[in-house]
């Protein structure tokens, strides 16, 4: 199927839900990104700063760029002028740096706390207590140029759908708990970024609001 056909079948699965599609365009050419744009998608997810930097000036200005991969503190300054959302925040230090760079650019940058929900050891992320500690910290109140809008998680890379569903349910439970507990000018946990090409249908059933789909957009 074409990119446009792939996109319309994914959007059909989202119909009647709150979830939005983040088109994960990592490793794809600018021509392919333009096809995604022509199919009316506006949220583009990249996992590497350098790649996002190269593509951003070549796409129309109304693209909302989401950084979905691990972010090093020293790279925040490159994307701060335009990035719409950072899905992969995993420390208070990183939030401080995002706030500092957002302020320089007179912007407020939306952030998600990345929660570790998988069984693999290699994935980045916070556990519930660590996320809670960040949200409860005195520091966070001073960060006026960020807004924490939700949580992000990646399920285990497995064919075991029961396992994947359990992991998404655990992220939803953590989101429910933290969103009732924490409200502030710069904290409003309403987004849950979960679900990729292989598991977005399960993620939607379990309450995802942002699915991050790459390979399924571009498959023939
Ligand atoms: C690559 C990537 C995705 C998309 O993965 P697909 O399986 O290609 O849909 C989603 N989230 C993150 C963090 C990624 O790095």
GROMACS .gro file of C-alpha atoms and ligand atoms in nm:
model
  235
    1UNK     CA    1   0.000   0.000   0.000
    2UNK     CA    2   0.105   0.362  -0.048
    3UNK     CA    3   0.193   0.593   0.239
    4UNK     CA    4  -0.145   0.767   0.195
    5UNK     CA    5  -0.329   0.432   0.211
    6UNK     CA    6  -0.133   0.321   0.517
    7UNK     CA    7  -0.214   0.649   0.690
    8UNK     CA    8  -0.585   0.628   0.615
    9UNK     CA    9  -0.610   0.277   0.755
   10UNK     CA   10  -0.432   0.384   1.076
   11UNK     CA   11  -0.654   0.692   1.107
   12UNK     CA   12  -0.957   0.466   1.064
   13UNK     CA   13  -0.843   0.273   1.373
   14UNK     CA   14  -0.824   0.602   1.567
   15UNK     CA   15  -1.172   0.714   1.475
   16UNK     CA   16  -1.393   0.769   1.777
   17UNK     CA   17  -1.094   0.770   2.015
   18UNK     CA   18  -0.895   1.057   2.168
   19UNK     CA   19  -0.571   0.932   2.018
   20UNK     CA   20  -0.362   1.124   1.766
   21UNK     CA   21  -0.106   0.984   1.526
   22UNK     CA   22   0.259   1.084   1.558
   23UNK     CA   23   0.421   0.996   1.225
   24UNK     CA   24   0.760   0.854   1.318
   25UNK     CA   25   0.982   0.965   1.031
   26UNK     CA   26   1.326   0.861   1.157
   27UNK     CA   27   1.556   0.729   0.882
   28UNK     CA   28   1.303   0.838   0.615
   29UNK     CA   29   1.389   1.078   0.334
   30UNK     CA   30   1.257   1.431   0.305
   31UNK     CA   31   1.056   1.317   0.002
   32UNK     CA   32   0.884   1.056   0.218
   33UNK     CA   33   0.816   1.317   0.486
   34UNK     CA   34   0.656   1.535   0.221
   35UNK     CA   35   0.424   1.248   0.128
   36UNK     CA   36   0.323   1.217   0.491
   37UNK     CA   37   0.261   1.592   0.500
   38UNK     CA   38   0.054   1.571   0.181
   39UNK     CA   39  -0.165   1.311   0.356
   40UNK     CA   40  -0.247   1.589   0.607
   41UNK     CA   41  -0.043   1.462   0.903
   42UNK     CA   42   0.121   1.742   1.099
   43UNK     CA   43   0.282   1.567   1.399
   44UNK     CA   44   0.622   1.424   1.308
   45UNK     CA   45   0.834   1.222   1.552
   46UNK     CA   46   1.211   1.187   1.526
   47UNK     CA   47   1.433   1.002   1.770
   48UNK     CA   48   1.762   1.180   1.700
   49UNK     CA   49   1.834   1.549   1.740
   50UNK     CA   50   2.071   1.574   1.445
   51UNK     CA   51   1.827   1.412   1.206
   52UNK     CA   52   1.544   1.636   1.322
   53UNK     CA   53   1.771   1.937   1.275
   54UNK     CA   54   1.844   1.842   0.916
   55UNK     CA   55   1.480   1.780   0.822
   56UNK     CA   56   1.301   2.058   1.008
   57UNK     CA   57   1.402   2.346   0.775
   58UNK     CA   58   1.303   2.140   0.471
   59UNK     CA   59   0.940   2.087   0.578
   60UNK     CA   60   0.662   2.347   0.609
   61UNK     CA   61   0.657   2.554   0.927
   62UNK     CA   62   0.327   2.411   1.053
   63UNK     CA   63   0.480   2.068   1.121
   64UNK     CA   64   0.481   1.992   1.494
   65UNK     CA   65   0.811   1.820   1.572
   66UNK     CA   66   0.811   1.567   1.854
   67UNK     CA   67   1.138   1.433   1.990
   68UNK     CA   68   1.070   1.072   2.090
   69UNK     CA   69   1.420   0.934   2.147
   70UNK     CA   70   1.664   0.975   2.432
   71UNK     CA   71   1.776   1.336   2.470
   72UNK     CA   72   2.113   1.446   2.602
   73UNK     CA   73   2.124   1.769   2.799
   74UNK     CA   74   2.384   1.925   2.572
   75UNK     CA   75   2.161   1.883   2.265
   76UNK     CA   76   1.848   2.056   2.395
   77UNK     CA   77   1.965   2.395   2.266
   78UNK     CA   78   1.949   2.282   1.904
   79UNK     CA   79   1.581   2.189   1.904
   80UNK     CA   80   1.450   2.440   2.160
   81UNK     CA   81   1.360   2.704   1.896
   82UNK     CA   82   1.096   2.484   1.735
   83UNK     CA   83   1.033   2.148   1.906
   84UNK     CA   84   0.665   2.107   2.000
   85UNK     CA   85   0.693   1.817   2.245
   86UNK     CA   86   0.966   1.607   2.404
   87UNK     CA   87   0.842   1.255   2.489
   88UNK     CA   88   1.157   1.125   2.650
   89UNK     CA   89   1.220   1.332   2.964
   90UNK     CA   90   1.381   1.112   3.227
   91UNK     CA   91   1.540   1.349   3.478
   92UNK     CA   92   1.494   1.677   3.662
   93UNK     CA   93   1.829   1.795   3.523
   94UNK     CA   94   1.696   1.755   3.172
   95UNK     CA   95   1.381   1.949   3.263
   96UNK     CA   96   1.599   2.232   3.396
   97UNK     CA   97   1.791   2.247   3.071
   98UNK     CA   98   1.475   2.234   2.857
   99UNK     CA   99   1.332   2.516   3.068
  100UNK     CA  100   1.648   2.724   3.028
  101UNK     CA  101   1.661   2.683   2.652
  102UNK     CA  102   1.285   2.734   2.612
  103UNK     CA  103   1.315   3.059   2.806
  104UNK     CA  104   1.595   3.182   2.578
  105UNK     CA  105   1.358   3.124   2.289
  106UNK     CA  106   1.060   3.280   2.472
  107UNK     CA  107   0.873   2.952   2.441
  108UNK     CA  108   0.696   2.696   2.658
  109UNK     CA  109   0.791   2.341   2.559
  110UNK     CA  110   0.553   2.051   2.628
  111UNK     CA  111   0.720   1.750   2.789
  112UNK     CA  112   0.626   1.392   2.872
  113UNK     CA  113   0.795   1.193   3.146
  114UNK     CA  114   0.920   0.864   3.005
  115UNK     CA  115   0.817   0.573   3.227
  116UNK     CA  116   0.988   0.237   3.217
  117UNK     CA  117   0.718  -0.026   3.164
  118UNK     CA  118   0.899  -0.298   2.968
  119UNK     CA  119   1.076  -0.607   3.091
  120UNK     CA  120   1.393  -0.544   2.889
  121UNK     CA  121   1.675  -0.378   3.076
  122UNK     CA  122   1.797  -0.157   2.795
  123UNK     CA  123   1.507   0.085   2.773
  124UNK     CA  124   1.531   0.433   2.925
  125UNK     CA  125   1.278   0.567   3.168
  126UNK     CA  126   1.168   0.642   3.521
  127UNK     CA  127   0.979   0.422   3.761
  128UNK     CA  128   0.662   0.552   3.925
  129UNK     CA  129   0.839   0.669   4.242
  130UNK     CA  130   1.101   0.858   4.042
  131UNK     CA  131   0.835   1.031   3.832
  132UNK     CA  132   0.646   1.117   4.148
  133UNK     CA  133   0.961   1.263   4.305
  134UNK     CA  134   1.014   1.490   4.004
  135UNK     CA  135   0.654   1.610   4.006
  136UNK     CA  136   0.664   1.671   4.382
  137UNK     CA  137   0.995   1.855   4.384
  138UNK     CA  138   1.017   2.219   4.489
  139UNK     CA  139   1.229   2.289   4.180
  140UNK     CA  140   0.959   2.205   3.935
  141UNK     CA  141   0.748   2.501   4.043
  142UNK     CA  142   1.017   2.739   3.921
  143UNK     CA  143   1.025   2.599   3.569
  144UNK     CA  144   0.791   2.837   3.390
  145UNK     CA  145   0.897   2.755   3.036
  146UNK     CA  146   0.808   2.387   3.039
  147UNK     CA  147   0.474   2.215   3.072
  148UNK     CA  148   0.455   1.850   3.171
  149UNK     CA  149   0.156   1.725   2.978
  150UNK     CA  150   0.173   1.352   3.031
  151UNK     CA  151   0.366   1.027   3.026
  152UNK     CA  152   0.532   0.812   2.761
  153UNK     CA  153   0.618   0.444   2.762
  154UNK     CA  154   0.745   0.168   2.536
  155UNK     CA  155   0.616  -0.184   2.578
  156UNK     CA  156   0.845  -0.486   2.558
  157UNK     CA  157   0.947  -0.593   2.210
  158UNK     CA  158   0.756  -0.920   2.218
  159UNK     CA  159   0.478  -1.102   2.034
  160UNK     CA  160   0.313  -1.173   2.367
  161UNK     CA  161   0.011  -0.944   2.342
  162UNK     CA  162  -0.100  -1.019   2.696
  163UNK     CA  163   0.233  -0.894   2.824
  164UNK     CA  164   0.216  -0.581   2.607
  165UNK     CA  165  -0.138  -0.507   2.722
  166UNK     CA  166  -0.034  -0.546   3.087
  167UNK     CA  167   0.246  -0.296   3.034
  168UNK     CA  168   0.014  -0.041   2.872
  169UNK     CA  169  -0.233  -0.092   3.157
  170UNK     CA  170   0.043  -0.021   3.406
  171UNK     CA  171   0.125   0.307   3.229
  172UNK     CA  172  -0.242   0.406   3.231
  173UNK     CA  173  -0.266   0.326   3.602
  174UNK     CA  174   0.041   0.539   3.678
  175UNK     CA  175  -0.103   0.819   3.465
  176UNK     CA  176  -0.435   0.806   3.652
  177UNK     CA  177  -0.257   0.813   3.988
  178UNK     CA  178  -0.017   1.097   3.907
  179UNK     CA  179  -0.271   1.309   3.722
  180UNK     CA  180  -0.503   1.313   4.023
  181UNK     CA  181  -0.219   1.388   4.259
  182UNK     CA  182  -0.040   1.665   4.069
  183UNK     CA  183  -0.180   1.983   3.916
  184UNK     CA  184   0.004   2.309   3.865
  185UNK     CA  185   0.038   2.583   3.607
  186UNK     CA  186   0.308   2.374   3.443
  187UNK     CA  187   0.173   2.026   3.522
  188UNK     CA  188  -0.136   1.884   3.355
  189UNK     CA  189  -0.103   1.514   3.285
  190UNK     CA  190  -0.353   1.439   3.013
  191UNK     CA  191  -0.144   1.272   2.742
  192UNK     CA  192  -0.035   0.908   2.732
  193UNK     CA  193   0.212   0.838   2.453
  194UNK     CA  194   0.207   0.463   2.392
  195UNK     CA  195   0.173   0.229   2.097
  196UNK     CA  196   0.392   0.171   1.791
  197UNK     CA  197   0.341  -0.011   1.459
  198UNK     CA  198   0.311  -0.354   1.617
  199UNK     CA  199   0.097  -0.267   1.915
  200UNK     CA  200  -0.095   0.058   1.856
  201UNK     CA  201  -0.434  -0.120   1.842
  202UNK     CA  202  -0.381  -0.254   2.195
  203UNK     CA  203  -0.249   0.084   2.311
  204UNK     CA  204  -0.562   0.263   2.187
  205UNK     CA  205  -0.783   0.017   2.374
  206UNK     CA  206  -0.581   0.086   2.689
  207UNK     CA  207  -0.615   0.465   2.670
  208UNK     CA  208  -0.332   0.595   2.453
  209UNK     CA  209  -0.367   0.956   2.335
  210UNK     CA  210  -0.058   0.961   2.113
  211UNK     CA  211   0.048   0.662   1.908
  212UNK     CA  212   0.398   0.675   1.759
  213UNK     CA  213   0.391   0.485   1.433
  214UNK     CA  214   0.685   0.450   1.194
  215UNK     CA  215   0.728   0.133   0.990
  216UNK     CA  216   0.353   0.075   0.938
  217UNK     CA  217   0.332   0.411   0.757
  218UNK     CA  218   0.594   0.316   0.505
  219UNK     CA  219   0.532  -0.054   0.442
  220UNK     CA  220   0.436  -0.163   0.090
  221LIG     C1  221   1.109   0.405   1.610
  221LIG     C2  222   1.024   0.443   1.723
  221LIG     C3  223   0.885   0.429   1.717
  221LIG     C4  224   0.813   0.373   1.596
  221LIG     O1  225   0.841   0.238   1.580
  221LIG     P1  226   0.769   0.149   1.465
  221LIG     O2  227   0.773   0.013   1.518
  221LIG     O3  228   0.850   0.171   1.342
  221LIG     O4  229   0.631   0.203   1.451
  221LIG     C5  230   0.810   0.470   1.826
  221LIG     N1  231   0.868   0.521   1.936
  221LIG     C6  232   1.001   0.536   1.947
  221LIG     C7  233   1.057   0.592   2.072
  221LIG     C8  234   1.083   0.499   1.841
  221LIG     O5  235   1.216   0.514   1.852
   0.00000   0.00000   0.00000
